[in-house]
mmCIF file of C-alpha atoms and ligand atoms in Angstrom:
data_model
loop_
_atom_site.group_PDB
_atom_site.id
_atom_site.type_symbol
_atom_site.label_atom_id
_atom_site.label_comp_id
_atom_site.label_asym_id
_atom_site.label_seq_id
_atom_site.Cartn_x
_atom_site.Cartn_y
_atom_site.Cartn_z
ATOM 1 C CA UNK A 4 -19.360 23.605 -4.313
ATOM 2 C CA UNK A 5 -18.466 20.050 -6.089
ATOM 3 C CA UNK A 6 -14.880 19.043 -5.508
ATOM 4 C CA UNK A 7 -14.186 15.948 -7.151
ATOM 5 C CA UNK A 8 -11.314 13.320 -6.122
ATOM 6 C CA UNK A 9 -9.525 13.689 -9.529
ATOM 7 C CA UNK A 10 -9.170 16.581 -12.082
ATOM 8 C CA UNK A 11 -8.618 14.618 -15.713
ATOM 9 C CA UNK A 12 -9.799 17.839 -17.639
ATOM 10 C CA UNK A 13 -7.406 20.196 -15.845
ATOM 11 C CA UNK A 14 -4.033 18.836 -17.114
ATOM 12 C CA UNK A 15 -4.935 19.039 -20.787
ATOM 13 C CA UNK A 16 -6.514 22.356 -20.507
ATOM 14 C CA UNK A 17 -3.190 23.633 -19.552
ATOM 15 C CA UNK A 18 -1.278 21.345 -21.640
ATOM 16 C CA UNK A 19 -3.429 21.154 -25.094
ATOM 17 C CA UNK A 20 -0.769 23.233 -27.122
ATOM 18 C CA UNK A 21 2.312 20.923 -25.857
ATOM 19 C CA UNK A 22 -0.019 17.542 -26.038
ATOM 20 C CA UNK A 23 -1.669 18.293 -29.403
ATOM 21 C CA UNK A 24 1.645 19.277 -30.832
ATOM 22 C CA UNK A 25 3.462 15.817 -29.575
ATOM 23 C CA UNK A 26 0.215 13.988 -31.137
ATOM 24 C CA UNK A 27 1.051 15.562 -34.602
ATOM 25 C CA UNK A 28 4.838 14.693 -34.320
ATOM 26 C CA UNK A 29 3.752 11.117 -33.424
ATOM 27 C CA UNK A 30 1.542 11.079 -36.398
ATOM 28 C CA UNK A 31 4.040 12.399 -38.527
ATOM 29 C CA UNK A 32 6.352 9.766 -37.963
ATOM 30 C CA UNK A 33 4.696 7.215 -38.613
ATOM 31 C CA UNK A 34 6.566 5.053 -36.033
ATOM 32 C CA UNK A 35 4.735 3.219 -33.929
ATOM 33 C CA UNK A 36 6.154 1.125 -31.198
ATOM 34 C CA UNK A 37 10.077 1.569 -29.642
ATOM 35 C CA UNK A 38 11.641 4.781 -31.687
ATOM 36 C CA UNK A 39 12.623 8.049 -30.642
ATOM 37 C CA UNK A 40 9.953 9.452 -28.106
ATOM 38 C CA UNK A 41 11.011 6.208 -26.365
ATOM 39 C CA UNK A 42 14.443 6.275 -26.763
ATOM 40 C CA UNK A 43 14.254 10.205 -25.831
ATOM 41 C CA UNK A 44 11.544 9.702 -22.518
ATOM 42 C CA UNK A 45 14.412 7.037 -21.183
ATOM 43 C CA UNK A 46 17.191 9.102 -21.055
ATOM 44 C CA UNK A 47 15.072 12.253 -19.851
ATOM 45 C CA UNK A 48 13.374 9.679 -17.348
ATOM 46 C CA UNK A 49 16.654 8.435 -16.279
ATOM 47 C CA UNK A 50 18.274 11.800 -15.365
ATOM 48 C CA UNK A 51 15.013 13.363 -13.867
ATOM 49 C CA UNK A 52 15.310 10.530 -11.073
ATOM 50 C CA UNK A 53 19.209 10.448 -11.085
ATOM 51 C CA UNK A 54 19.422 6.828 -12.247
ATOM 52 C CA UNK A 55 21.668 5.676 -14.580
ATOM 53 C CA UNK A 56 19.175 3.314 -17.407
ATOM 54 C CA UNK A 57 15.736 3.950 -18.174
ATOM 55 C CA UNK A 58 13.452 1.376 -19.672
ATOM 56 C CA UNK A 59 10.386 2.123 -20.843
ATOM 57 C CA UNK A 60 7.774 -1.026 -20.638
ATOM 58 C CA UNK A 61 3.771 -1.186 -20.788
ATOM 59 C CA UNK A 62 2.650 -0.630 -17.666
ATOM 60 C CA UNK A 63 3.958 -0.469 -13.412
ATOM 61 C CA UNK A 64 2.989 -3.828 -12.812
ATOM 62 C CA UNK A 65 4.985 -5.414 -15.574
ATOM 63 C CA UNK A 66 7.635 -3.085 -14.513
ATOM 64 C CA UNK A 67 7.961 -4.563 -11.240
ATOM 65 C CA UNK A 68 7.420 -8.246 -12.559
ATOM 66 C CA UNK A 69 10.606 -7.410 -15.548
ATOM 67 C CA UNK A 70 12.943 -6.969 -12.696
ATOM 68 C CA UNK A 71 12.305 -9.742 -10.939
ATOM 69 C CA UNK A 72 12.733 -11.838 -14.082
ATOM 70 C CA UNK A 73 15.637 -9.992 -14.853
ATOM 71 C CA UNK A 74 17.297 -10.567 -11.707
ATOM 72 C CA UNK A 75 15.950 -14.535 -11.959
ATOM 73 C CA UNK A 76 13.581 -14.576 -8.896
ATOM 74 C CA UNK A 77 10.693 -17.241 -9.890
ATOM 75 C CA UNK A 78 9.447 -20.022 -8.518
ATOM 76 C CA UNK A 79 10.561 -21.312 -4.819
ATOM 77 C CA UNK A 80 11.790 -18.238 -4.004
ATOM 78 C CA UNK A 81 10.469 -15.242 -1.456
ATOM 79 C CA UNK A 82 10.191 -11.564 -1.544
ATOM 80 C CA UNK A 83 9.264 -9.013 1.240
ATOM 81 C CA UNK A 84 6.337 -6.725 0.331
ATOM 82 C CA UNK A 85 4.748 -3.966 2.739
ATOM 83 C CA UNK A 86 1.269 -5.593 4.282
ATOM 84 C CA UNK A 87 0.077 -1.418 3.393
ATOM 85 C CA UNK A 88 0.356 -1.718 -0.597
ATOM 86 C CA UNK A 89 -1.472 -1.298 -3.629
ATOM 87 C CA UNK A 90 -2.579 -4.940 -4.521
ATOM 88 C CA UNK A 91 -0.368 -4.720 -7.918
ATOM 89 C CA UNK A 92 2.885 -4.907 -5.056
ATOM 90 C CA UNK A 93 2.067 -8.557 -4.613
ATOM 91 C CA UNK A 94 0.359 -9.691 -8.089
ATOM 92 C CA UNK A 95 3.906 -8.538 -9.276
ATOM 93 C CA UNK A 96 5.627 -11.146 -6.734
ATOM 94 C CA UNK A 97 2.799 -13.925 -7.937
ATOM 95 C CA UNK A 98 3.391 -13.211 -11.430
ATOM 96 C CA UNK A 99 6.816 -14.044 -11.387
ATOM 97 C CA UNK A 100 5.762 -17.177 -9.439
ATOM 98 C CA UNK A 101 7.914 -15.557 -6.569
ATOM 99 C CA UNK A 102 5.949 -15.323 -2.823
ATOM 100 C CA UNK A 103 4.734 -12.482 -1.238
ATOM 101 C CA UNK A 104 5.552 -12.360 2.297
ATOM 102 C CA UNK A 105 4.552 -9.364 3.980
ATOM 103 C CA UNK A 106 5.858 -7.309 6.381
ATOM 104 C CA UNK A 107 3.619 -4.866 8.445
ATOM 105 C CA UNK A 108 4.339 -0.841 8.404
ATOM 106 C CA UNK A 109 5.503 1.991 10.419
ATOM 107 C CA UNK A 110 1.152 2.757 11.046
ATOM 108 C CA UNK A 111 2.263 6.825 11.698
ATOM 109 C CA UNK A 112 4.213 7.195 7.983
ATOM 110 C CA UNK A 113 2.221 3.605 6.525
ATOM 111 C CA UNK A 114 5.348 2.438 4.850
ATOM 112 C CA UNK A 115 7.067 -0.767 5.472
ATOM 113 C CA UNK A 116 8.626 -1.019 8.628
ATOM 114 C CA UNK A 117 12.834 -1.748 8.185
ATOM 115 C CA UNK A 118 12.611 -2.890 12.007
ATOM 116 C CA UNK A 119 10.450 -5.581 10.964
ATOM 117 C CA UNK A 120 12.274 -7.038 8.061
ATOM 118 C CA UNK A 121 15.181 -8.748 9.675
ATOM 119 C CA UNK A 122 12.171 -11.457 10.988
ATOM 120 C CA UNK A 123 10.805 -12.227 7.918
ATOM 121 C CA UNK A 124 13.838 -12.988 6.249
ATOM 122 C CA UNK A 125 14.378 -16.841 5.720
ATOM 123 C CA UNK A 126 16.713 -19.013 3.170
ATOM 124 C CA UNK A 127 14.458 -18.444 0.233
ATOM 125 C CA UNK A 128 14.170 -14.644 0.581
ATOM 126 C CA UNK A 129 15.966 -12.805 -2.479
ATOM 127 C CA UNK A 130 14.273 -9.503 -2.504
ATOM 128 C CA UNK A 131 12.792 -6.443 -0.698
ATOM 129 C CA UNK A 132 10.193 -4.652 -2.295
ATOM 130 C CA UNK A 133 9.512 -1.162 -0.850
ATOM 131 C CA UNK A 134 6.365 1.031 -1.724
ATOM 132 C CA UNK A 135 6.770 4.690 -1.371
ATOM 133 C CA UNK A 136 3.586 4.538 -0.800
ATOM 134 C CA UNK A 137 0.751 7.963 -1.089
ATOM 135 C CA UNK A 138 3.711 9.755 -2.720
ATOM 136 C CA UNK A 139 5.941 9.718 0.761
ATOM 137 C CA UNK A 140 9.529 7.809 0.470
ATOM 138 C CA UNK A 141 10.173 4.485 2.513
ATOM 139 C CA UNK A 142 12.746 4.815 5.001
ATOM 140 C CA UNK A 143 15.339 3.140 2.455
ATOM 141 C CA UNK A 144 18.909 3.109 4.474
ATOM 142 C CA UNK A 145 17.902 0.902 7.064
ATOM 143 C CA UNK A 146 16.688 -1.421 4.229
ATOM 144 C CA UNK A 147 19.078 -1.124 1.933
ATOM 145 C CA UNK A 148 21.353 -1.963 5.175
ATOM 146 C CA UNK A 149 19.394 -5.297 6.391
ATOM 147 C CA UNK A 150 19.557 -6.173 2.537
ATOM 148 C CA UNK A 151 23.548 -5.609 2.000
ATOM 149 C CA UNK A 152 24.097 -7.651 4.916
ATOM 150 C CA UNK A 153 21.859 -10.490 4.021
ATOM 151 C CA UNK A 154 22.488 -10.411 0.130
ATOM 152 C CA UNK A 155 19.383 -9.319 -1.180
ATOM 153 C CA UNK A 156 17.842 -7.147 -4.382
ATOM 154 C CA UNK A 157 16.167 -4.112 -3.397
ATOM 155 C CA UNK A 158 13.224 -3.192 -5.789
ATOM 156 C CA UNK A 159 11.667 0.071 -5.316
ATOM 157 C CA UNK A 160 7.730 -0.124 -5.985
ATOM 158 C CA UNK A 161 8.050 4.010 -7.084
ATOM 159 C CA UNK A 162 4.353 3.747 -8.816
ATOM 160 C CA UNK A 163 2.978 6.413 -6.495
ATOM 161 C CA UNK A 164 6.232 8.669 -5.928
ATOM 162 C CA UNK A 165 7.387 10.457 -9.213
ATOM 163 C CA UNK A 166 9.554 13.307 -7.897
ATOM 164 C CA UNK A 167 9.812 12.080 -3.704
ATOM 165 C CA UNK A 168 13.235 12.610 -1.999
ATOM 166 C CA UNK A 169 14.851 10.633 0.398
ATOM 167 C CA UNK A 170 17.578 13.000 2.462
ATOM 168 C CA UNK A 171 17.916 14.806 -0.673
ATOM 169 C CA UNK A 172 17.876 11.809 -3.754
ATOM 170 C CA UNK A 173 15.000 11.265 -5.764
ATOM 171 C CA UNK A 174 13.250 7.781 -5.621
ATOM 172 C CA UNK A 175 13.569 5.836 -8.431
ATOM 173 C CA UNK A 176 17.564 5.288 -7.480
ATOM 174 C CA UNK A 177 17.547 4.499 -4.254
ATOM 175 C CA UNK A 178 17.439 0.804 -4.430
ATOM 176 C CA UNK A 179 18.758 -1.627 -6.968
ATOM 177 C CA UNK A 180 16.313 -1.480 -9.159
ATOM 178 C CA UNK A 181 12.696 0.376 -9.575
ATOM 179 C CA UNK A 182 9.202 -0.248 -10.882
ATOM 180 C CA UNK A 183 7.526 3.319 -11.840
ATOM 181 C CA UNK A 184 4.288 3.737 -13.395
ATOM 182 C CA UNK A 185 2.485 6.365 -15.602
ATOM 183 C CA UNK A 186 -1.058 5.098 -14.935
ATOM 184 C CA UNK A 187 -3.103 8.600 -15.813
ATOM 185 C CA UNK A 188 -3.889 8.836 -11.936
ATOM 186 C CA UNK A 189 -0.039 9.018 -10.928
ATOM 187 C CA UNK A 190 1.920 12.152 -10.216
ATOM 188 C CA UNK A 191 3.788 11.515 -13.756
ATOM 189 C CA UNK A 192 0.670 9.954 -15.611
ATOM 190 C CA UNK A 193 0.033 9.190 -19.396
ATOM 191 C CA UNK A 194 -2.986 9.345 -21.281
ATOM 192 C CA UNK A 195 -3.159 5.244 -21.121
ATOM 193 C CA UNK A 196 -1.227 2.639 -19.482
ATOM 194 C CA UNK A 197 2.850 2.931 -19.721
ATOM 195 C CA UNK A 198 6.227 2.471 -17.444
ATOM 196 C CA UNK A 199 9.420 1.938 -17.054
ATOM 197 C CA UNK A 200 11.995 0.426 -14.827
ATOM 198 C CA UNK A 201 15.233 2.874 -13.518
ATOM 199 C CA UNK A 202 18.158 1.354 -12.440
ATOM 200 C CA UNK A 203 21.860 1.866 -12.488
ATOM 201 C CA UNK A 204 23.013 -1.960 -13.160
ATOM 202 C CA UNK A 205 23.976 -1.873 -16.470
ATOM 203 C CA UNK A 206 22.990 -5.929 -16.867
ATOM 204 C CA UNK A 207 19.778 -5.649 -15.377
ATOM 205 C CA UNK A 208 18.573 -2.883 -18.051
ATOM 206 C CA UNK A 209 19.949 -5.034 -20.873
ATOM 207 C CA UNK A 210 18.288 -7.865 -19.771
ATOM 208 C CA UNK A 211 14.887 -5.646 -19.428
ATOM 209 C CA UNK A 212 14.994 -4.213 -22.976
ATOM 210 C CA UNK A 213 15.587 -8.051 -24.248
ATOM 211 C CA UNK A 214 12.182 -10.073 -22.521
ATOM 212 C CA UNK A 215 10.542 -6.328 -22.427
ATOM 213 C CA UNK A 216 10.561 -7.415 -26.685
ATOM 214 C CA UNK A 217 10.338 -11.374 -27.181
ATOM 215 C CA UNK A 218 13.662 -11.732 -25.555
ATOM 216 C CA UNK A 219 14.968 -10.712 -28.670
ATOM 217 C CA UNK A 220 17.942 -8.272 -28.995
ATOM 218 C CA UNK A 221 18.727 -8.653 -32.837
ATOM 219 C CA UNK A 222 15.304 -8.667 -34.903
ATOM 220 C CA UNK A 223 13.548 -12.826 -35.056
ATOM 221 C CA UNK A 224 16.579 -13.710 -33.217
ATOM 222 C CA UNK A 225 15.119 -14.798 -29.838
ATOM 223 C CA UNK A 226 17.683 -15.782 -26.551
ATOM 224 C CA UNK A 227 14.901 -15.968 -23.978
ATOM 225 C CA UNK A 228 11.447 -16.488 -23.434
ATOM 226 C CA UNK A 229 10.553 -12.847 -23.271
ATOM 227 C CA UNK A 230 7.352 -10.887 -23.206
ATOM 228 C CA UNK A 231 5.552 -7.801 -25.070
ATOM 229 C CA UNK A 232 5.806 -5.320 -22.455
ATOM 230 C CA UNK A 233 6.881 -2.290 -24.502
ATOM 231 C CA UNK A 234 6.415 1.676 -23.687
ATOM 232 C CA UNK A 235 4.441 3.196 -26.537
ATOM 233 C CA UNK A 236 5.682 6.064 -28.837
ATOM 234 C CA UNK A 237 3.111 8.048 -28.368
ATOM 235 C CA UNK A 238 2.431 7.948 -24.402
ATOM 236 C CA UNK A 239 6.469 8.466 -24.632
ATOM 237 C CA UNK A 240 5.870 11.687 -26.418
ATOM 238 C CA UNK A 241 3.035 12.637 -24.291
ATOM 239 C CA UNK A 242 5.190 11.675 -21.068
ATOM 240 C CA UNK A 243 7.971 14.302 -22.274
ATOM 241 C CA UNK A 244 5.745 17.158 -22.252
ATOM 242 C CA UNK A 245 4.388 16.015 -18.711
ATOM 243 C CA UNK A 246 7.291 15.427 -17.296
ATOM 244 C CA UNK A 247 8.376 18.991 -17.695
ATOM 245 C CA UNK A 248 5.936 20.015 -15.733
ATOM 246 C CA UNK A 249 6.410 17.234 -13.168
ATOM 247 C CA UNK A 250 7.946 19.127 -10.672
ATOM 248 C CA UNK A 251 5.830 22.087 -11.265
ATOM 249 C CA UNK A 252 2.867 20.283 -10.453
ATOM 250 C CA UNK A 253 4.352 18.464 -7.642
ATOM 251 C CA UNK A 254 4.782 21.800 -5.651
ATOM 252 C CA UNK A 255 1.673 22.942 -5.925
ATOM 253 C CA UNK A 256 0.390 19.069 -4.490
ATOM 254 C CA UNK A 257 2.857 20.685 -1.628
ATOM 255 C CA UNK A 258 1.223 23.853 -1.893
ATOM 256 C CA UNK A 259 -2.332 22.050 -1.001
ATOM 257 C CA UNK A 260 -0.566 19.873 1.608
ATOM 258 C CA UNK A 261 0.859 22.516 3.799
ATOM 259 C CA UNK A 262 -2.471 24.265 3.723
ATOM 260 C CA UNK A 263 -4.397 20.870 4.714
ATOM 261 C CA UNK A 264 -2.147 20.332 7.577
ATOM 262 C CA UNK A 265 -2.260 24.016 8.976
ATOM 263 C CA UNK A 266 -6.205 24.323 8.623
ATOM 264 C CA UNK A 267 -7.697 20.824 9.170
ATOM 265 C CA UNK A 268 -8.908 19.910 12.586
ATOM 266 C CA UNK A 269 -6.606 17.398 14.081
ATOM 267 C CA UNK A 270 -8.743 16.165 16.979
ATOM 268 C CA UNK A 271 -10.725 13.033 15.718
ATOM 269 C CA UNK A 272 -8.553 13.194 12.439
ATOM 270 C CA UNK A 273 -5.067 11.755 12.266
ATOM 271 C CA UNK A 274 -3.104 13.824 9.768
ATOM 272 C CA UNK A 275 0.083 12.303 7.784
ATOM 273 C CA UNK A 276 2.780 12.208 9.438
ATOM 274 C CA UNK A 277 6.251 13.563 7.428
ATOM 275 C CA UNK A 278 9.426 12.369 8.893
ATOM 276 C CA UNK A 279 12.852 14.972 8.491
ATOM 277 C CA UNK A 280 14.139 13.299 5.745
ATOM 278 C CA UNK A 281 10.923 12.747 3.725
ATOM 279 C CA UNK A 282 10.220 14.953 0.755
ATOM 280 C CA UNK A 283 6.963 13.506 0.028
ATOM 281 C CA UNK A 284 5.176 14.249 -3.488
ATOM 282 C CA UNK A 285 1.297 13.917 -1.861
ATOM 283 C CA UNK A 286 -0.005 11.546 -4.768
ATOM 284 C CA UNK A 287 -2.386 10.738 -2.038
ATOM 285 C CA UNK A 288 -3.335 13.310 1.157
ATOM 286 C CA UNK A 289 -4.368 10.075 3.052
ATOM 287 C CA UNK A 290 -6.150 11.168 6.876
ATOM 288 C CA UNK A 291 -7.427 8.440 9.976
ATOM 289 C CA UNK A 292 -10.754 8.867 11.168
ATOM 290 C CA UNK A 293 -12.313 6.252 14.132
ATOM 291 C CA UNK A 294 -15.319 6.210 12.215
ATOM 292 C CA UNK A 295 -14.055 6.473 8.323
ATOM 293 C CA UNK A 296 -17.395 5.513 6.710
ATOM 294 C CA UNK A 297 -19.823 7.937 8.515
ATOM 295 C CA UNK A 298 -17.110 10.874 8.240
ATOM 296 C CA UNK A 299 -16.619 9.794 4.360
ATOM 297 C CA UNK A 300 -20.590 9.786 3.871
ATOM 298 C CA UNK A 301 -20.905 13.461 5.226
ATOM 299 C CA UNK A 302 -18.098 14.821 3.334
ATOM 300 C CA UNK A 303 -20.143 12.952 0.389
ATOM 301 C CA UNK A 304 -23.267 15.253 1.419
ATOM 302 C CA UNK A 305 -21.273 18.414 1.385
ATOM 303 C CA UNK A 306 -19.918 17.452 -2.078
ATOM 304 C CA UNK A 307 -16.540 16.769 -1.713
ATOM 305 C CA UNK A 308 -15.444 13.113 -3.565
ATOM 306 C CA UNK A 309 -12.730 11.165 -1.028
ATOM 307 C CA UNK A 310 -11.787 7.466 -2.081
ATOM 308 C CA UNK A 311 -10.221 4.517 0.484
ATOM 309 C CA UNK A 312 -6.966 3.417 -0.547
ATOM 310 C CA UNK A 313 -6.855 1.178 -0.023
ATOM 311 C CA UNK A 314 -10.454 -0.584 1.799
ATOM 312 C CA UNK A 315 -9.068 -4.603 1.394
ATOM 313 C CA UNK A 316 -5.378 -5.288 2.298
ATOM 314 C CA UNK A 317 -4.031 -7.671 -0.074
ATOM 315 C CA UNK A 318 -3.763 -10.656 2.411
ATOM 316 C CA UNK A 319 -7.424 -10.254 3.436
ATOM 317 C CA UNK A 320 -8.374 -9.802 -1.066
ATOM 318 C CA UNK A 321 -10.133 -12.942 -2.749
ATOM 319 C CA UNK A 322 -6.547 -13.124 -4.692
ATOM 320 C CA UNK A 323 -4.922 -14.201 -2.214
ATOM 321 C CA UNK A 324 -7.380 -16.173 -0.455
ATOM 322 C CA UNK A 325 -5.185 -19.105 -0.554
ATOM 323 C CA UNK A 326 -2.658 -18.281 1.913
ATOM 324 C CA UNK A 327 -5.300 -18.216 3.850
ATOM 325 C CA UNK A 328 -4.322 -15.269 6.572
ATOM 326 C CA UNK A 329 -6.963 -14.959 9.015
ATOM 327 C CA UNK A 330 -8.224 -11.512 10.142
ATOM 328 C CA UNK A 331 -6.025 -9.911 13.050
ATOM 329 C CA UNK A 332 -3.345 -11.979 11.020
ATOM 330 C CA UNK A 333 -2.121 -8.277 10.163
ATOM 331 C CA UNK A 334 -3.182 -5.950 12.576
ATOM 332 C CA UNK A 335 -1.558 -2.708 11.191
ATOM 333 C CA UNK A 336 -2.113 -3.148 7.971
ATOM 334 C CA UNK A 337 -5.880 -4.051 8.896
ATOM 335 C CA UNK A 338 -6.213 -1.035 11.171
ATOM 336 C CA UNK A 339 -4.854 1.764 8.321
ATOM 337 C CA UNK A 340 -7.394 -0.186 5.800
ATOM 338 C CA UNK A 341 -10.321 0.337 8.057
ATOM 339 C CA UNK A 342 -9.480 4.011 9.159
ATOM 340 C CA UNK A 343 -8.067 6.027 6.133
ATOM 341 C CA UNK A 344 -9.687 8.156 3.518
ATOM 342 C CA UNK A 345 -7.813 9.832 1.071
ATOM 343 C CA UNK A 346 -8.886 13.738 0.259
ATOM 344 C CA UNK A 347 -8.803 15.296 -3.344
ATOM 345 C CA UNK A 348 -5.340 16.581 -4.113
ATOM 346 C CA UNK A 349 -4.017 17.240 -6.918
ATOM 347 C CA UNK A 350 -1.927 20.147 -9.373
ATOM 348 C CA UNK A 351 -5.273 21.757 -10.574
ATOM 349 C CA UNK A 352 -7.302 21.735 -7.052
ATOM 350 C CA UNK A 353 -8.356 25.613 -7.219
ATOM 351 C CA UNK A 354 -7.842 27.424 -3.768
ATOM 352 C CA UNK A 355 -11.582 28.043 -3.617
ATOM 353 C CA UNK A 356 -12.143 24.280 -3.772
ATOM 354 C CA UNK A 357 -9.255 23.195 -1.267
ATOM 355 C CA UNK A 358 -10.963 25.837 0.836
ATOM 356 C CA UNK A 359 -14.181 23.733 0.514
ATOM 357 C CA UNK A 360 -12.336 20.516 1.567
ATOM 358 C CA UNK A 361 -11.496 22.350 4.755
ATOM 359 C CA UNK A 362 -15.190 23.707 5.326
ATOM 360 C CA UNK A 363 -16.446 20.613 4.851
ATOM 361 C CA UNK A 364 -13.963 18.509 6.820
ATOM 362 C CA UNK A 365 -14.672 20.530 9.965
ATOM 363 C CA UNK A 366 -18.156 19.632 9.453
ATOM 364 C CA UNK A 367 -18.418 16.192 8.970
ATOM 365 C CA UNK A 368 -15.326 15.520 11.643
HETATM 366 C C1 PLP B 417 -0.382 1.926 -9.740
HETATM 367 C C2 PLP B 417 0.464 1.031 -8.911
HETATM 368 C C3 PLP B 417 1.113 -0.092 -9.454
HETATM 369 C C4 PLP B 417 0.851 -0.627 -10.830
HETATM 370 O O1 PLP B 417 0.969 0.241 -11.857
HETATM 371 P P1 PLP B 417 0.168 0.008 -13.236
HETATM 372 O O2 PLP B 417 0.821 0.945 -14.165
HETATM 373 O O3 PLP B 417 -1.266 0.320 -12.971
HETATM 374 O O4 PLP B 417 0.357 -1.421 -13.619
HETATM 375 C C5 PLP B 417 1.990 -0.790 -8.650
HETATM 376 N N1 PLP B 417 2.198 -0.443 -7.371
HETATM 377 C C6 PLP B 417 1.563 0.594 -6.801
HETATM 378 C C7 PLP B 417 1.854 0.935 -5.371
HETATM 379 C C8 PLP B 417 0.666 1.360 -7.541
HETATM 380 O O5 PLP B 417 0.035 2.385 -6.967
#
């Protein structure tokens, strides 16, 4: 049997009626960019995660970038990113014209590390950017402690996390501000690029929906030098029928989960590791083998598709080749990037083919 990493074909099979019917509404309006889909996916957005604003903008990397314009971090100044990320973490700290300075991760739950923060901390520090990273929450009250204390922003990276819970609150508005995105690979994913920043500062949101549209709150009137970095109607109105279903199709990513960690061997595979107050949404199942390539090549032969997330940490990436970090320079971050391999997961995994995973994992382990 053929597992493949990612099911695109699934979700509209069981969505077409919904999908095709929010298409035709869209058409029917003939509105195009910022109207009610928008306006609508905000506030159901907001509430879903608990957060007071919503603001929908093009993608999760301008997301992240928005707030740290809106909060005026730029040039000179420092933010703390996990050494374990996505690359976009970073680009959205170089965009800004901000610098990344990493910090390593907890290696058992691969999420930034809060005992490690306090160091990196100097007099041009203004943010913390957490990733709750593979869908699993970042341990957020010890950072959102170190941060109090040393007045600092905290800016949730929740790109990967649609749904999580931190001792019982959704991420999304834990922290100051976060960056979500609906990339059509996330938990919560369009059918093209979209996002949105959730927040419950009131200024901060106001600010967004200004540069998110020329800097311009009253039509050719323009206060700042803004951006086009809009959500669009119609991946709004897709979003609302998806998001319905969000935490749905989150369980049944749980559902696969439980039955991964109960029947895979965990001898010569490190399985993730889900601390009390985690409620983890498994956008990634992400396991450690010694000898990642040779175990991903077999699993390969027995027809089941895995992916490395990620194979390059950003320091070690041709982008940021000139801070020039030598290798070792971030041992844990190195380590996870050379060990893990991510197995298909996903709301429309079939039991027959999650039972292949586990046939074939014992195999090739
Ligand atoms: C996907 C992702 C982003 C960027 O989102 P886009 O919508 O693709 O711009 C940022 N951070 C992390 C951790 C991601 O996984």
């Amino acid at each position: 049997m053929k597992v493949p990493f990612l099911d695109f074909v699934g979700p509209y099979e069981e969505l077409k009626a919904e999908l095709d019917e929010a298409y035709f509404r869209f058409m029917r309006s003939a509105w195009y960019v910022l109207g009610q889909e928008v306006e609508a996916f905000e506030r159901e957005y907001a509430d879903y995660c608990g957060a007071r604003h919503c603001v929908g903008v093009g993608n999760g990397l301008e997301a992240l970038h928005l707030i740290l314009r809106g909060y005026g971090i730029g040039a000179g100044d420092e933010v703390i990113v996990p050494s374990n990320t996505y690359i976009a973490t970073w680009l959205a700290v170089s965009y800004a014209e901000a610098r990344p300075v990493p910090v390593e991760p907890d290696p058992k739950t691969f999420n930034i590390d809060p005992a490690r923060i306090e160091a990196a901390i100097t007099p041009r520090t203004k943010a913390i950017m957490p990733v709750h990273l593979y869908g699993q929450p970042a341990d957020m009250d010890p950072i959102m402690e170190v941060a109090r204390k040393r007045g600092l922003k905290v800016i949730e990276d929740n790109a990967q996390a649609q749904g999580a819970r931190y001792k019982g609150r959704r991420t999304g508005s834990l922290g100051d501000a976060a960056g979500n995105s609906f990339y059509p690979g996330k938990n919560l994913g369009a059918l093209g690029d979209a996002g949105a920043v959730t927040t419950n500062d009131a200024n901060l949101a106001d600010r967004i929906r200004t540069l998110r549209n020329y800097g311009s709150k009253k039509k050719y009137y323009n206060d700042h030098k803004g951006y086009n970095s809009r959500l669009d109607e119609l991946q709004a109105a897709f979003l609302r029928v998806k998001l319905r279903r969000l935490d749905e199709w989150n369980e049944r990513r749980r559902g696969i989960a439980a039955r991964y960690q109960a029947e895979l061997p965990n001898c010569r595979l490190e399985l993730p590791a889900v601390p009390a107050w985690s409620e983890p949404v498994w956008h990634l199942f992400v396991v450690r083998h010694k000898d990642r390539d040779r175990f991903q090549q077999k699993l390969s032969e027995g027809g089941i598709g895995t992916l490395i997330h990620y194979p390059v940490p950003p320091h070690l990436s041709g982008a940021y080749a000139d801070m020039k970090s030598a290798k070792g320079s971030l041992p844990i971050a190195e380590d996870i990037a050379a060990s893990v391999l991510s197995l298909p997961i996903g709301p429309h995994l079939t039991p027959a083919q999650a039972e292949a995973v586990v046939e074939q994992v014992h195999k090739a382990v």
